[in-house]
Every structure is written in C-alpha cells, then in structure tokens.
C-alpha cells in the first residue's frame, strides 16, 4: 500500500522568497507522483507530475519538483513566490497499474506574506 | 480546456435524508472517481468506477454510499441516509487511463444538519 507524508502543515513565507514544500512517500512498487494545488474556495488543479524519465519536473508557473527514489521524496520548490501562490498544496501518489486512484498527503498551506 | 463539472456546488440537508451529487466527467475519459475532503483534513479516496462497475472502494464507502452512471455523460454519488459526519466537500474526478492526469471538479460542499 502507498502512503504520503507532508511534513509541514503550514509554511509562511515572504513574497519573493524561495520555498520548499516537503513530500515523502512510501511504496513497495514504482509510483507516479503528483502535486495538486487548491486555491481558496476552488477545486484541485494539477500543478505537476512525475511519471518517468527526468527526475526534475516543472510547472508553467515556476514551481518544480524533483523525484528522489533513494530518499522516497518529491519535494516542491519555487525560487521566488508571489502572493498569488497562497494556497493549499497536496502531494499525491498512484501506482501505474491499479485503478489510478490517488493517495493524498495531508496538505501544506502556503501563506505568502507581502 | 475540457473540465469536470459538478452540481450542486453547495447543498444543505437534514440528517437521514438522501443526497445525490452529480458529476459530468470529461467526455472521452473512462475512469471516474469520487473523493471526499472533510473541512481542514486531507482529500480521501472514496471509490473508483470503470466499465460500468466499481473497480475499487475505500472503507469509507460503506452501504450508505452508491455510485451510478445512468447515461453516457453523468456520474452520480448517492448517500442514502446522511449523517452529520458526511458533511464534507465531495470531489468528482476523471481520467483517460491510470497514470494520466486526473482532472477534478470544483467540488460539491455537503452540509448535514
């Protein structure tokens, strides 16, 4: 069975500062990894995903995540955050051959302050 | 961009009443899901549906819950007799195949009083 741990429930950061949101997963088989973002009063939107290939994946709005198999991590980073990045961020894992269901972490609230 | 649509966006119901939450997945998708998010908690998997049958369900998805694809476009979640603890945001999602991006709807916020 897979599981996901997001170690930080809240991450406050000032605008234009770098940020890292941590995600660790547990699985006995290979997995696909995802980051979803939930803006206030909205649904879940895919931010980026790792399926295979390059371990560094990027989103269109400046976020990136690196798959580290030895450390079973998929941390999300951004070198300079904006106020508009304030949201809840969820790391999720799925197994390639199952029903495709996602197992989510607890979520991390990113609070960007001016 | 195609999207998953859900109705209603918010519903208030009395304990013991039946509730049906509706979803229209992306048209060429084959795998459908319901997830639940209790206020302040993580998103939890409820059920997956493929080829007109449930392919997997969680412990949360007990006999009070059922899903149906009554026609070629809708995918519904029914809660037969709601309890206070069913109050949550319910998300519908769909994908073309496992491993592809799973697209989520905006959610239906259910309040049981």
Coordinates of N, CA, C and O in Angstrom, one line a residue, chain A residues 32 34 36 38 41-44 46 49 51 90 94-96 98-102 104-107, chain B residues 31 33 35 37 41-45 48 55-56 89 91 98-107:
Chain A
X32 N 3.7 6.8 -9.6 CA 3.6 8.1 -10.2 C 3.4 9.1 -9.1 O 2.6 8.8 -8.1
X34 N 2.5 13.3 -7.9 CA 1.7 14.4 -8.4 C 1.8 15.5 -7.3 O 1.8 15.2 -6.1
X36 N -0.8 18.7 -6.5 CA -2.1 19.4 -6.8 C -2.1 20.7 -5.9 O -1.6 20.7 -4.8
X38 N -4.8 23.7 -4.4 CA -6.2 24.1 -4.2 C -6.2 25.6 -3.7 O -5.8 25.8 -2.6
X41 N -11.5 28.2 -1.9 CA -12.8 28.0 -2.4 C -12.8 27.5 -3.9 O -13.8 27.7 -4.6
X42 N -11.8 26.8 -4.2 CA -11.8 26.2 -5.6 C -11.4 24.7 -5.5 O -11.2 24.1 -4.4
X43 N -11.5 24.0 -6.6 CA -11.2 22.6 -6.6 C -9.7 22.3 -6.7 O -8.9 23.2 -6.6
X44 N -9.3 21.1 -7.0 CA -7.9 20.7 -7.1 C -7.5 20.8 -8.5 O -8.1 20.4 -9.5
X46 N -4.0 20.2 -11.1 CA -2.7 19.6 -11.2 C -1.7 20.7 -11.4 O -1.8 21.5 -12.3
X49 N 3.6 16.7 -12.4 CA 3.6 15.2 -12.2 C 4.9 14.6 -12.6 O 5.6 15.1 -13.5
X51 N 6.1 10.9 -14.0 CA 5.7 9.5 -14.4 C 7.0 8.7 -14.6 O 7.0 7.5 -14.2
X90 N -1.2 19.8 -2.2 CA -1.3 18.4 -1.9 C -0.3 17.6 -2.8 O -0.4 17.7 -4.0
X94 N 0.2 7.5 -7.0 CA -0.6 6.4 -7.5 C 0.3 5.4 -8.1 O 1.5 5.6 -8.4
X95 N -0.2 4.2 -8.2 CA 0.5 3.1 -8.8 C 0.1 2.9 -10.2 O -1.1 3.0 -10.5
X96 N 1.1 2.7 -11.1 CA 0.8 2.7 -12.5 C -0.3 1.7 -13.0 O -1.0 2.0 -13.9
X98 N -2.8 0.2 -11.1 CA -4.0 0.0 -10.4 C -5.1 0.8 -11.0 O -5.1 1.2 -12.1
X99 N -6.1 1.1 -10.2 CA -7.3 1.8 -10.7 C -7.0 3.2 -11.0 O -7.9 4.0 -11.5
X100 N -5.8 3.7 -10.7 CA -5.5 5.1 -10.9 C -5.8 6.0 -9.7 O -5.7 7.2 -9.8
X101 N -6.3 5.4 -8.7 CA -6.7 6.2 -7.5 C -5.5 6.9 -7.0 O -4.4 6.4 -7.0
X102 N -5.7 8.1 -6.5 CA -4.6 8.9 -5.9 C -4.7 8.8 -4.4 O -5.8 8.8 -3.8
X104 N -3.5 10.9 -1.2 CA -3.1 12.2 -0.9 C -2.3 12.3 0.4 O -2.6 11.6 1.3
X105 N -1.4 13.3 0.5 CA -0.9 13.7 1.7 C -1.8 14.6 2.5 O -2.9 14.9 2.0
X106 N -1.4 15.0 3.6 CA -2.3 15.8 4.5 C -2.5 17.3 4.0 O -3.3 18.0 4.4
X107 N -1.6 17.7 3.1 CA -1.7 19.0 2.6 C -0.8 20.0 3.3 O -0.5 19.8 4.5
Chain B
X31 N -12.2 6.4 -16.7 CA -12.1 6.1 -15.3 C -12.7 7.3 -14.4 O -12.3 8.5 -14.7
X33 N -14.0 8.9 -10.5 CA -13.7 8.8 -9.0 C -14.5 9.7 -8.2 O -14.9 10.8 -8.7
X35 N -14.0 11.6 -4.4 CA -13.1 11.8 -3.3 C -13.9 12.7 -2.3 O -14.8 13.4 -2.7
X37 N -13.3 15.5 1.1 CA -12.4 16.3 2.0 C -13.2 16.9 3.1 O -14.0 17.9 2.9
X41 N -9.1 18.7 6.6 CA -8.4 17.5 6.5 C -8.0 17.2 5.1 O -8.2 17.9 4.2
X42 N -7.4 16.0 4.9 CA -6.8 15.7 3.6 C -7.9 15.2 2.7 O -9.0 14.8 3.2
X43 N -7.6 15.1 1.4 CA -8.5 14.5 0.5 C -8.4 13.0 0.5 O -7.4 12.4 0.5
X44 N -9.6 12.4 0.7 CA -9.7 10.9 0.8 C -10.4 10.3 -0.3 O -11.4 10.7 -0.8
X45 N -9.8 9.2 -0.8 CA -10.4 8.4 -1.9 C -11.7 7.7 -1.4 O -11.7 7.1 -0.3
X48 N -13.6 4.2 -7.1 CA -13.3 4.4 -8.5 C -14.2 3.5 -9.3 O -14.8 2.5 -8.8
X55 N -14.5 -0.4 -9.4 CA -13.2 -1.1 -9.5 C -12.5 -1.1 -8.2 O -11.7 -2.0 -7.9
X56 N -12.7 -0.1 -7.4 CA -12.1 -0.1 -6.0 C -12.9 0.8 -5.1 O -13.4 1.8 -5.6
X89 N -16.6 18.3 1.6 CA -16.5 18.6 0.2 C -16.3 17.3 -0.6 O -15.4 16.6 -0.3
X91 N -15.5 15.6 -4.2 CA -14.9 15.9 -5.5 C -15.1 14.7 -6.4 O -14.8 13.6 -6.1
X98 N -5.2 5.0 -16.0 CA -4.4 5.2 -14.9 C -3.0 5.7 -15.2 O -2.4 5.2 -16.2
X99 N -2.5 6.7 -14.5 CA -1.2 7.3 -14.7 C -1.4 8.6 -15.5 O -0.5 9.5 -15.4
X100 N -2.4 8.8 -16.2 CA -2.7 10.1 -16.9 C -3.1 11.1 -15.8 O -3.5 10.7 -14.7
X101 N -3.1 12.3 -16.2 CA -3.6 13.3 -15.2 C -5.1 13.0 -14.9 O -5.9 12.8 -15.7
X102 N -5.3 13.1 -13.6 CA -6.7 13.0 -13.1 C -7.2 14.4 -12.9 O -6.6 15.3 -12.2
X103 N -8.3 14.7 -13.6 CA -8.9 16.1 -13.5 C -10.1 16.1 -12.5 O -10.9 15.2 -12.5
X104 N -10.0 17.1 -11.7 CA -11.0 17.2 -10.6 C -12.1 18.3 -10.9 O -11.7 19.3 -11.5
X105 N -13.3 18.1 -10.4 CA -14.3 19.1 -10.5 C -14.1 20.1 -9.4 O -13.2 20.0 -8.5
X106 N -14.9 21.1 -9.4 CA -14.8 22.2 -8.3 C -15.3 21.7 -7.0 O -15.1 22.4 -6.0
X107 N -16.0 20.6 -7.0 CA -16.5 20.1 -5.7 C -17.9 20.5 -5.4 O -18.4 21.5 -5.8

